[in-house]
Amino acid sequence: MSKSSAVPHHVAIVMDGNGRWATKRFLPRVAGHKKGVDALRACVRHCGDVGVKVLTVFAFSSENWNRPAEEVSGLMELLVMALGREVPQLQAEGVRIRFVGDRAALSDKVRAGLEHAEQITASNTRLVLNICFNYGGRWDVAQAAAGLAARGEAITEQSLDRAMALAYVPDPDLVIRTGGEMRISNFLLWQAAYSELYFSDRLWPDFDGAALDEAIAAYAGRERRFGRTSGQLDPPAGRKAA
Ligand code: IPE
Ligand code: IPE
Ligand code: MG
């Protein structure tokens, strides 16, 4: 297993750069987020076509509440609108939608929208689309630990792992960040421990199928060692690994 299998099972994406995409065109930032929805639709389709089974996207972070109120409300409205428009097609394409994050702070309308999307796509199996919304990696670790403590369970790596918000899928193989910033911004802090990282200078609205193919090709060339040495991987023919 020295080379990763060619197509990652689970891809996670920090969809960054919407605001800059809009500002460059003298448009309001929300116009960039709208374009970002188009890019996400294409990306979901492409993932299904190439055989990715789980796609996890960062749509709104715990820290994004600190943005101007009109951008925050614009993002909330856009989510509800996009779900209403896109869910029937996603349903037809076999996509299962799941939301990951703290729902308590969301309005009733937003919460109803995401619950509806989850319910009607619940039996789909072609691709799982996890939308991280009001999500933070630190929130996730804290909610997992709080859950274990409330149930009086011991805190171990395994029990925490099972209590994390994404416990129902394997850890991401490939984490992509668009928009040129080289940081994690409180995305999957726990789950990305051994993910391959890929940074693209493209702004999210410009990230298309070809760009995703480039990221997957880069991933296919990586050697995933998980702490071992290169020599321990792929034993030469006729010899068994120790
Ligand atoms: C990412 O794009 C989307 C969200 C955080 C909601 P940004 O809005 O952060 O775009 P830039 O980084 O300002 O260009
Ligand atoms: C990360 O992008 C969050 C999302 C893409 C939803 P940000 O634009 O919020 O990250 P920072 O603030 O530049 O680190
Ligand atoms: Mg940004």
PDB file of C-alpha atoms and ligand atoms in Angstrom:
ATOM      1  CA  MET A   1       0.000   0.000   0.000  1.00  0.00           C
ATOM      2  CA  SER A   2       2.751   2.499  -0.611  1.00  0.00           C
ATOM      3  CA  LYS A   3       0.768   4.486  -3.161  1.00  0.00           C
ATOM      4  CA  SER A   4      -2.658   5.697  -2.204  1.00  0.00           C
ATOM      5  CA  SER A   5      -5.349   4.066  -4.270  1.00  0.00           C
ATOM      6  CA  ALA A   6      -5.958   6.366  -7.223  1.00  0.00           C
ATOM      7  CA  VAL A   7      -9.289   7.791  -6.131  1.00  0.00           C
ATOM      8  CA  PRO A   8      -9.731   8.960  -2.542  1.00  0.00           C
ATOM      9  CA  HIS A   9     -12.739   7.463  -0.777  1.00  0.00           C
ATOM     10  CA  HIS A  10     -13.365  10.634   1.246  1.00  0.00           C
ATOM     11  CA  VAL A  11     -12.527  14.143   0.024  1.00  0.00           C
ATOM     12  CA  ALA A  12     -12.966  17.176   2.278  1.00  0.00           C
ATOM     13  CA  ILE A  13     -12.859  20.746   0.982  1.00  0.00           C
ATOM     14  CA  VAL A  14     -12.453  24.178   2.550  1.00  0.00           C
ATOM     15  CA  MET A  15     -14.375  26.112  -0.096  1.00  0.00           C
ATOM     16  CA  ASP A  16     -12.554  29.424   0.285  1.00  0.00           C
ATOM     17  CA  GLY A  17     -12.333  32.486  -1.957  1.00  0.00           C
ATOM     18  CA  ASN A  18     -15.959  33.377  -2.718  1.00  0.00           C
ATOM     19  CA  GLY A  19     -15.633  36.889  -1.335  1.00  0.00           C
ATOM     20  CA  ARG A  20     -12.489  37.671  -3.344  1.00  0.00           C
ATOM     21  CA  TRP A  21     -14.105  36.242  -6.486  1.00  0.00           C
ATOM     22  CA  ALA A  22     -16.954  38.734  -6.083  1.00  0.00           C
ATOM     23  CA  THR A  23     -14.830  41.705  -5.006  1.00  0.00           C
ATOM     24  CA  LYS A  24     -12.611  41.331  -8.074  1.00  0.00           C
ATOM     25  CA  ARG A  25     -15.761  41.798 -10.163  1.00  0.00           C
ATOM     26  CA  PHE A  26     -17.062  44.738  -8.098  1.00  0.00           C
ATOM     27  CA  LEU A  27     -19.940  42.559  -6.903  1.00  0.00           C
ATOM     28  CA  PRO A  28     -21.236  42.137  -3.350  1.00  0.00           C
ATOM     29  CA  ARG A  29     -19.624  39.234  -1.474  1.00  0.00           C
ATOM     30  CA  VAL A  30     -22.885  37.294  -1.435  1.00  0.00           C
ATOM     31  CA  ALA A  31     -22.687  37.110  -5.249  1.00  0.00           C
ATOM     32  CA  GLY A  32     -19.492  35.117  -4.740  1.00  0.00           C
ATOM     33  CA  HIS A  33     -21.265  32.753  -2.353  1.00  0.00           C
ATOM     34  CA  LYS A  34     -23.986  32.242  -4.964  1.00  0.00           C
ATOM     35  CA  LYS A  35     -21.330  31.326  -7.524  1.00  0.00           C
ATOM     36  CA  GLY A  36     -19.878  29.042  -4.881  1.00  0.00           C
ATOM     37  CA  VAL A  37     -23.108  27.055  -4.845  1.00  0.00           C
ATOM     38  CA  ASP A  38     -22.713  26.494  -8.613  1.00  0.00           C
ATOM     39  CA  ALA A  39     -19.160  25.265  -8.072  1.00  0.00           C
ATOM     40  CA  LEU A  40     -20.346  22.928  -5.324  1.00  0.00           C
ATOM     41  CA  ARG A  41     -23.082  21.465  -7.517  1.00  0.00           C
ATOM     42  CA  ALA A  42     -20.496  20.687 -10.221  1.00  0.00           C
ATOM     43  CA  CYS A  43     -18.070  19.290  -7.677  1.00  0.00           C
ATOM     44  CA  VAL A  44     -20.676  16.940  -6.178  1.00  0.00           C
ATOM     45  CA  ARG A  45     -21.498  15.635  -9.637  1.00  0.00           C
ATOM     46  CA  HIS A  46     -17.839  15.171 -10.516  1.00  0.00           C
ATOM     47  CA  CYS A  47     -17.121  13.328  -7.266  1.00  0.00           C
ATOM     48  CA  GLY A  48     -19.954  10.918  -8.012  1.00  0.00           C
ATOM     49  CA  ASP A  49     -18.654  10.378 -11.543  1.00  0.00           C
ATOM     50  CA  VAL A  50     -15.061   9.589 -10.543  1.00  0.00           C
ATOM     51  CA  GLY A  51     -16.016   7.306  -7.659  1.00  0.00           C
ATOM     52  CA  VAL A  52     -15.446   9.429  -4.563  1.00  0.00           C
ATOM     53  CA  LYS A  53     -17.883   8.056  -1.962  1.00  0.00           C
ATOM     54  CA  VAL A  54     -17.834  10.808   0.672  1.00  0.00           C
ATOM     55  CA  LEU A  55     -17.503  14.564   0.105  1.00  0.00           C
ATOM     56  CA  THR A  56     -17.309  16.840   3.143  1.00  0.00           C
ATOM     57  CA  VAL A  57     -17.432  20.590   2.566  1.00  0.00           C
ATOM     58  CA  PHE A  58     -16.877  23.531   4.898  1.00  0.00           C
ATOM     59  CA  ALA A  59     -19.744  25.944   4.241  1.00  0.00           C
ATOM     60  CA  PHE A  60     -19.931  28.039   7.433  1.00  0.00           C
ATOM     61  CA  SER A  61     -17.498  27.983  10.331  1.00  0.00           C
ATOM     62  CA  SER A  62     -18.100  28.648  14.020  1.00  0.00           C
ATOM     63  CA  GLU A  63     -16.079  31.829  13.467  1.00  0.00           C
ATOM     64  CA  ASN A  64     -18.012  33.040  10.420  1.00  0.00           C
ATOM     65  CA  TRP A  65     -20.635  34.583  12.776  1.00  0.00           C
ATOM     66  CA  ASN A  66     -18.065  37.359  13.190  1.00  0.00           C
ATOM     67  CA  ARG A  67     -18.670  38.586   9.640  1.00  0.00           C
ATOM     68  CA  PRO A  68     -20.896  41.600   8.897  1.00  0.00           C
ATOM     69  CA  ALA A  69     -24.517  40.825   9.803  1.00  0.00           C
ATOM     70  CA  GLU A  70     -25.704  41.232   6.222  1.00  0.00           C
ATOM     71  CA  GLU A  71     -23.216  38.646   4.955  1.00  0.00           C
ATOM     72  CA  VAL A  72     -24.219  36.197   7.703  1.00  0.00           C
ATOM     73  CA  SER A  73     -27.915  36.607   6.952  1.00  0.00           C
ATOM     74  CA  GLY A  74     -27.175  36.381   3.222  1.00  0.00           C
ATOM     75  CA  LEU A  75     -25.421  33.056   3.786  1.00  0.00           C
ATOM     76  CA  MET A  76     -28.326  31.720   5.859  1.00  0.00           C
ATOM     77  CA  GLU A  77     -30.836  32.712   3.184  1.00  0.00           C
ATOM     78  CA  LEU A  78     -28.658  31.266   0.469  1.00  0.00           C
ATOM     79  CA  LEU A  79     -28.504  27.930   2.283  1.00  0.00           C
ATOM     80  CA  VAL A  80     -32.283  27.688   2.541  1.00  0.00           C
ATOM     81  CA  MET A  81     -32.734  28.781  -1.072  1.00  0.00           C
ATOM     82  CA  ALA A  82     -30.059  26.453  -2.426  1.00  0.00           C
ATOM     83  CA  LEU A  83     -31.496  23.478  -0.540  1.00  0.00           C
ATOM     84  CA  GLY A  84     -34.978  24.151  -1.907  1.00  0.00           C
ATOM     85  CA  ARG A  85     -33.607  24.354  -5.430  1.00  0.00           C
ATOM     86  CA  GLU A  86     -30.943  21.625  -5.424  1.00  0.00           C
ATOM     87  CA  VAL A  87     -32.260  18.841  -3.214  1.00  0.00           C
ATOM     88  CA  PRO A  88     -34.625  17.255  -5.760  1.00  0.00           C
ATOM     89  CA  GLN A  89     -31.768  16.878  -8.260  1.00  0.00           C
ATOM     90  CA  LEU A  90     -29.349  15.606  -5.604  1.00  0.00           C
ATOM     91  CA  GLN A  91     -32.003  13.134  -4.563  1.00  0.00           C
ATOM     92  CA  ALA A  92     -32.318  11.939  -8.182  1.00  0.00           C
ATOM     93  CA  GLU A  93     -28.539  11.522  -8.372  1.00  0.00           C
ATOM     94  CA  GLY A  94     -28.362   9.320  -5.271  1.00  0.00           C
ATOM     95  CA  VAL A  95     -26.674  11.854  -2.983  1.00  0.00           C
ATOM     96  CA  ARG A  96     -27.227  11.561   0.742  1.00  0.00           C
ATOM     97  CA  ILE A  97     -27.002  14.955   2.473  1.00  0.00           C
ATOM     98  CA  ARG A  98     -25.910  15.264   6.074  1.00  0.00           C
ATOM     99  CA  PHE A  99     -25.273  18.425   8.041  1.00  0.00           C
ATOM    100  CA  VAL A 100     -22.451  18.559  10.529  1.00  0.00           C
ATOM    101  CA  GLY A 101     -22.185  21.275  13.149  1.00  0.00           C
ATOM    102  CA  ASP A 102     -23.960  22.964  16.036  1.00  0.00           C
ATOM    103  CA  ARG A 103     -27.611  23.324  15.065  1.00  0.00           C
ATOM    104  CA  ALA A 104     -28.697  24.977  18.294  1.00  0.00           C
ATOM    105  CA  ALA A 105     -27.671  28.449  17.111  1.00  0.00           C
ATOM    106  CA  LEU A 106     -29.463  28.209  13.762  1.00  0.00           C
ATOM    107  CA  SER A 107     -32.897  29.726  13.150  1.00  0.00           C
ATOM    108  CA  ASP A 108     -35.937  27.453  13.015  1.00  0.00           C
ATOM    109  CA  LYS A 109     -36.218  28.053   9.293  1.00  0.00           C
ATOM    110  CA  VAL A 110     -32.631  27.041   8.569  1.00  0.00           C
ATOM    111  CA  ARG A 111     -32.880  24.017  10.866  1.00  0.00           C
ATOM    112  CA  ALA A 112     -36.090  22.899   9.188  1.00  0.00           C
ATOM    113  CA  GLY A 113     -34.440  23.240   5.775  1.00  0.00           C
ATOM    114  CA  LEU A 114     -31.504  21.078   6.682  1.00  0.00           C
ATOM    115  CA  GLU A 115     -33.590  18.471   8.470  1.00  0.00           C
ATOM    116  CA  HIS A 116     -35.841  18.189   5.430  1.00  0.00           C
ATOM    117  CA  ALA A 117     -32.846  17.733   3.102  1.00  0.00           C
ATOM    118  CA  GLU A 118     -31.459  15.016   5.377  1.00  0.00           C
ATOM    119  CA  GLN A 119     -34.752  13.209   5.653  1.00  0.00           C
ATOM    120  CA  ILE A 120     -35.611  12.999   2.006  1.00  0.00           C
ATOM    121  CA  THR A 121     -32.114  11.888   0.937  1.00  0.00           C
ATOM    122  CA  ALA A 122     -31.602   9.491   3.860  1.00  0.00           C
ATOM    123  CA  SER A 123     -31.655   6.267   1.883  1.00  0.00           C
ATOM    124  CA  ASN A 124     -29.297   7.370  -0.921  1.00  0.00           C
ATOM    125  CA  THR A 125     -25.999   5.529  -1.225  1.00  0.00           C
ATOM    126  CA  ARG A 126     -24.084   6.799  -4.273  1.00  0.00           C
ATOM    127  CA  LEU A 127     -22.330   9.666  -2.497  1.00  0.00           C
ATOM    128  CA  VAL A 128     -22.523  11.079   1.023  1.00  0.00           C
ATOM    129  CA  LEU A 129     -22.361  14.894   1.038  1.00  0.00           C
ATOM    130  CA  ASN A 130     -21.506  16.237   4.484  1.00  0.00           C
ATOM    131  CA  ILE A 131     -22.112  19.967   4.736  1.00  0.00           C
ATOM    132  CA  CYS A 132     -20.249  21.459   7.684  1.00  0.00           C
ATOM    133  CA  PHE A 133     -22.391  24.371   8.791  1.00  0.00           C
ATOM    134  CA  ASN A 134     -21.795  26.231  12.021  1.00  0.00           C
ATOM    135  CA  TYR A 135     -18.994  23.726  12.378  1.00  0.00           C
ATOM    136  CA  GLY A 136     -15.626  24.006  14.080  1.00  0.00           C
ATOM    137  CA  GLY A 137     -13.084  21.292  14.772  1.00  0.00           C
ATOM    138  CA  ARG A 138     -12.825  22.479  18.368  1.00  0.00           C
ATOM    139  CA  TRP A 139     -16.601  22.405  18.779  1.00  0.00           C
ATOM    140  CA  ASP A 140     -16.544  18.826  17.523  1.00  0.00           C
ATOM    141  CA  VAL A 141     -13.879  17.646  19.986  1.00  0.00           C
ATOM    142  CA  ALA A 142     -15.645  19.461  22.830  1.00  0.00           C
ATOM    143  CA  GLN A 143     -19.111  18.072  22.009  1.00  0.00           C
ATOM    144  CA  ALA A 144     -17.662  14.575  21.726  1.00  0.00           C
ATOM    145  CA  ALA A 145     -15.927  14.847  25.114  1.00  0.00           C
ATOM    146  CA  ALA A 146     -19.016  16.394  26.722  1.00  0.00           C
ATOM    147  CA  GLY A 147     -21.167  13.539  25.421  1.00  0.00           C
ATOM    148  CA  LEU A 148     -18.824  10.930  26.867  1.00  0.00           C
ATOM    149  CA  ALA A 149     -18.642  12.755  30.194  1.00  0.00           C
ATOM    150  CA  ALA A 150     -22.450  13.044  30.385  1.00  0.00           C
ATOM    151  CA  ARG A 151     -22.768   9.300  29.853  1.00  0.00           C
ATOM    152  CA  GLY A 152     -20.001   8.589  32.361  1.00  0.00           C
ATOM    153  CA  GLU A 153     -17.837   6.941  29.708  1.00  0.00           C
ATOM    154  CA  ALA A 154     -14.048   6.874  29.807  1.00  0.00           C
ATOM    155  CA  ILE A 155     -12.301   9.256  27.444  1.00  0.00           C
ATOM    156  CA  THR A 156      -9.992   7.310  25.172  1.00  0.00           C
ATOM    157  CA  GLU A 157      -8.904   7.838  21.593  1.00  0.00           C
ATOM    158  CA  GLN A 158     -11.388   5.188  20.475  1.00  0.00           C
ATOM    159  CA  SER A 159     -14.356   6.465  22.489  1.00  0.00           C
ATOM    160  CA  LEU A 160     -13.714  10.051  21.365  1.00  0.00           C
ATOM    161  CA  ASP A 161     -13.417   8.905  17.783  1.00  0.00           C
ATOM    162  CA  ARG A 162     -16.810   7.238  18.016  1.00  0.00           C
ATOM    163  CA  ALA A 163     -18.360  10.363  19.548  1.00  0.00           C
ATOM    164  CA  MET A 164     -17.113  12.768  16.873  1.00  0.00           C
ATOM    165  CA  ALA A 165     -19.648  14.275  14.506  1.00  0.00           C
ATOM    166  CA  LEU A 166     -18.302  12.412  11.446  1.00  0.00           C
ATOM    167  CA  ALA A 167     -17.959   8.998  13.120  1.00  0.00           C
ATOM    168  CA  TYR A 168     -20.233   7.433  10.491  1.00  0.00           C
ATOM    169  CA  VAL A 169     -17.622   7.841   7.707  1.00  0.00           C
ATOM    170  CA  PRO A 170     -13.899   7.013   7.523  1.00  0.00           C
ATOM    171  CA  ASP A 171     -11.469   9.907   7.982  1.00  0.00           C
ATOM    172  CA  PRO A 172     -10.846  12.095   4.923  1.00  0.00           C
ATOM    173  CA  ASP A 173      -8.122  10.796   2.611  1.00  0.00           C
ATOM    174  CA  LEU A 174      -7.658  14.149   0.903  1.00  0.00           C
ATOM    175  CA  VAL A 175      -8.285  17.639   2.289  1.00  0.00           C
ATOM    176  CA  ILE A 176      -8.360  20.420  -0.303  1.00  0.00           C
ATOM    177  CA  ARG A 177      -8.341  24.126   0.433  1.00  0.00           C
ATOM    178  CA  THR A 178      -9.013  26.553  -2.377  1.00  0.00           C
ATOM    179  CA  GLY A 179      -8.356  30.283  -2.295  1.00  0.00           C
ATOM    180  CA  GLY A 180      -4.614  30.175  -1.641  1.00  0.00           C
ATOM    181  CA  GLU A 181      -4.554  30.316   2.170  1.00  0.00           C
ATOM    182  CA  MET A 182      -2.357  27.679   3.795  1.00  0.00           C
ATOM    183  CA  ARG A 183      -4.318  27.061   6.962  1.00  0.00           C
ATOM    184  CA  ILE A 184      -6.925  24.769   8.456  1.00  0.00           C
ATOM    185  CA  SER A 185      -9.235  27.463   9.931  1.00  0.00           C
ATOM    186  CA  ASN A 186     -10.705  25.077  12.508  1.00  0.00           C
ATOM    187  CA  PHE A 187     -11.834  22.475   9.945  1.00  0.00           C
ATOM    188  CA  LEU A 188     -11.508  18.734  10.697  1.00  0.00           C
ATOM    189  CA  LEU A 189      -8.878  18.998  13.442  1.00  0.00           C
ATOM    190  CA  TRP A 190      -9.334  15.450  14.687  1.00  0.00           C
ATOM    191  CA  GLN A 191     -10.239  13.650  11.474  1.00  0.00           C
ATOM    192  CA  ALA A 192      -7.484  15.156   9.298  1.00  0.00           C
ATOM    193  CA  ALA A 193      -4.665  13.697  11.407  1.00  0.00           C
ATOM    194  CA  TYR A 194      -3.452  11.608   8.449  1.00  0.00           C
ATOM    195  CA  SER A 195      -5.180  13.256   5.502  1.00  0.00           C
ATOM    196  CA  GLU A 196      -3.172  14.313   2.490  1.00  0.00           C
ATOM    197  CA  LEU A 197      -3.358  18.104   2.178  1.00  0.00           C
ATOM    198  CA  TYR A 198      -3.727  19.937  -1.115  1.00  0.00           C
ATOM    199  CA  PHE A 199      -3.805  23.707  -1.510  1.00  0.00           C
ATOM    200  CA  SER A 200      -5.058  25.404  -4.645  1.00  0.00           C
ATOM    201  CA  ASP A 201      -4.701  29.077  -5.531  1.00  0.00           C
ATOM    202  CA  ARG A 202      -7.984  28.986  -7.407  1.00  0.00           C
ATOM    203  CA  LEU A 203     -10.875  30.773  -5.784  1.00  0.00           C
ATOM    204  CA  TRP A 204     -13.711  28.387  -4.961  1.00  0.00           C
ATOM    205  CA  PRO A 205     -16.123  29.624  -7.690  1.00  0.00           C
ATOM    206  CA  ASP A 206     -13.367  28.854 -10.249  1.00  0.00           C
ATOM    207  CA  PHE A 207     -12.648  25.356  -8.913  1.00  0.00           C
ATOM    208  CA  ASP A 208     -14.021  23.036 -11.611  1.00  0.00           C
ATOM    209  CA  GLY A 209     -13.874  19.351 -12.503  1.00  0.00           C
ATOM    210  CA  ALA A 210     -10.441  19.686 -14.101  1.00  0.00           C
ATOM    211  CA  ALA A 211      -9.095  21.322 -10.922  1.00  0.00           C
ATOM    212  CA  LEU A 212     -10.550  18.494  -8.863  1.00  0.00           C
ATOM    213  CA  ASP A 213      -8.937  15.966 -11.204  1.00  0.00           C
ATOM    214  CA  GLU A 214      -5.582  17.715 -10.618  1.00  0.00           C
ATOM    215  CA  ALA A 215      -6.027  17.422  -6.870  1.00  0.00           C
ATOM    216  CA  ILE A 216      -6.914  13.735  -7.164  1.00  0.00           C
ATOM    217  CA  ALA A 217      -3.902  13.122  -9.430  1.00  0.00           C
ATOM    218  CA  ALA A 218      -1.638  14.794  -6.857  1.00  0.00           C
ATOM    219  CA  TYR A 219      -3.192  12.589  -4.176  1.00  0.00           C
ATOM    220  CA  ALA A 220      -2.580   9.445  -6.244  1.00  0.00           C
ATOM    221  CA  GLY A 221       1.136  10.259  -6.288  1.00  0.00           C
ATOM    222  CA  ARG A 222       1.444  10.634  -2.528  1.00  0.00           C
ATOM    223  CA  GLU A 223       2.984   7.935  -0.344  1.00  0.00           C
ATOM    224  CA  ARG A 224       0.861   7.472   2.762  1.00  0.00           C
ATOM    225  CA  ARG A 225       3.091   6.016   5.444  1.00  0.00           C
ATOM    226  CA  PHE A 226       1.004   6.417   8.626  1.00  0.00           C
ATOM    227  CA  GLY A 227       4.170   6.593  10.698  1.00  0.00           C
ATOM    228  CA  ARG A 228       5.962   3.697   9.053  1.00  0.00           C
ATOM    229  CA  THR A 229       9.063   3.952   6.853  1.00  0.00           C
ATOM    230  CA  SER A 230       8.957   3.855   3.102  1.00  0.00           C
ATOM    231  CA  GLY A 231      10.774   0.500   3.141  1.00  0.00           C
ATOM    232  CA  GLN A 232       8.009  -1.102   5.147  1.00  0.00           C
ATOM    233  CA  LEU A 233       5.474  -0.460   2.408  1.00  0.00           C
ATOM    234  CA  ASP A 234       4.950  -2.576  -0.714  1.00  0.00           C
ATOM    235  CA  PRO A 235       7.384  -5.424   0.051  1.00  0.00           C
ATOM    236  CA  PRO A 236       9.287  -6.579  -3.070  1.00  0.00           C
ATOM    237  CA  ALA A 237       7.676  -9.599  -4.783  1.00  0.00           C
ATOM    238  CA  GLY A 238       8.262 -12.900  -2.990  1.00  0.00           C
ATOM    239  CA  ARG A 239       8.948 -11.292   0.380  1.00  0.00           C
ATOM    240  CA  LYS A 240       6.383 -10.898   3.107  1.00  0.00           C
ATOM    241  CA  ALA A 241       6.186  -7.766   5.204  1.00  0.00           C
ATOM    242  CA  ALA A 242       7.394  -8.325   8.770  1.00  0.00           C
TER     243      ALA A 242
HETATM  244  C1  IPE B   1     -15.557  30.983   1.766  1.00  0.00           C
HETATM  245  O1  IPE B   1     -15.304  32.129   1.028  1.00  0.00           O
HETATM  246  C2  IPE B   1     -17.000  30.823   2.108  1.00  0.00           C
HETATM  247  C3  IPE B   1     -17.345  31.108   3.517  1.00  0.00           C
HETATM  248  C4  IPE B   1     -16.492  31.293   4.477  1.00  0.00           C
HETATM  249  C5  IPE B   1     -18.765  31.171   3.848  1.00  0.00           C
HETATM  250  P1  IPE B   1     -14.949  33.493   1.738  1.00  0.00           P
HETATM  251  O2  IPE B   1     -16.221  34.256   1.953  1.00  0.00           O
HETATM  252  O3  IPE B   1     -14.133  33.277   2.954  1.00  0.00           O
HETATM  253  O4  IPE B   1     -14.083  34.191   0.610  1.00  0.00           O
HETATM  254  P2  IPE B   1     -12.795  35.087   0.830  1.00  0.00           P
HETATM  255  O5  IPE B   1     -11.797  34.240   1.584  1.00  0.00           O
HETATM  256  O6  IPE B   1     -13.217  36.297   1.594  1.00  0.00           O
HETATM  257  O7  IPE B   1     -12.348  35.388  -0.559  1.00  0.00           O
HETATM  258  C1  IPE B   2     -12.942  28.881   6.230  1.00  0.00           C
HETATM  259  O1  IPE B   2     -12.804  30.037   5.485  1.00  0.00           O
HETATM  260  C2  IPE B   2     -14.393  28.563   6.461  1.00  0.00           C
HETATM  261  C3  IPE B   2     -15.152  28.187   5.275  1.00  0.00           C
HETATM  262  C4  IPE B   2     -14.695  27.994   4.063  1.00  0.00           C
HETATM  263  C5  IPE B   2     -16.550  27.987   5.503  1.00  0.00           C
HETATM  264  P1  IPE B   2     -12.584  31.460   6.164  1.00  0.00           P
HETATM  265  O2  IPE B   2     -12.470  32.427   5.053  1.00  0.00           O
HETATM  266  O3  IPE B   2     -13.621  31.718   7.177  1.00  0.00           O
HETATM  267  O4  IPE B   2     -11.179  31.268   6.900  1.00  0.00           O
HETATM  268  P2  IPE B   2     -10.164  32.361   7.458  1.00  0.00           P
HETATM  269  O5  IPE B   2     -10.950  33.304   8.309  1.00  0.00           O
HETATM  270  O6  IPE B   2      -9.570  33.055   6.278  1.00  0.00           O
HETATM  271  O7  IPE B   2      -9.132  31.574   8.200  1.00  0.00           O
HETATM  272 MG    MG B   3     -12.144  33.172   3.268  1.00  0.00          MG
END
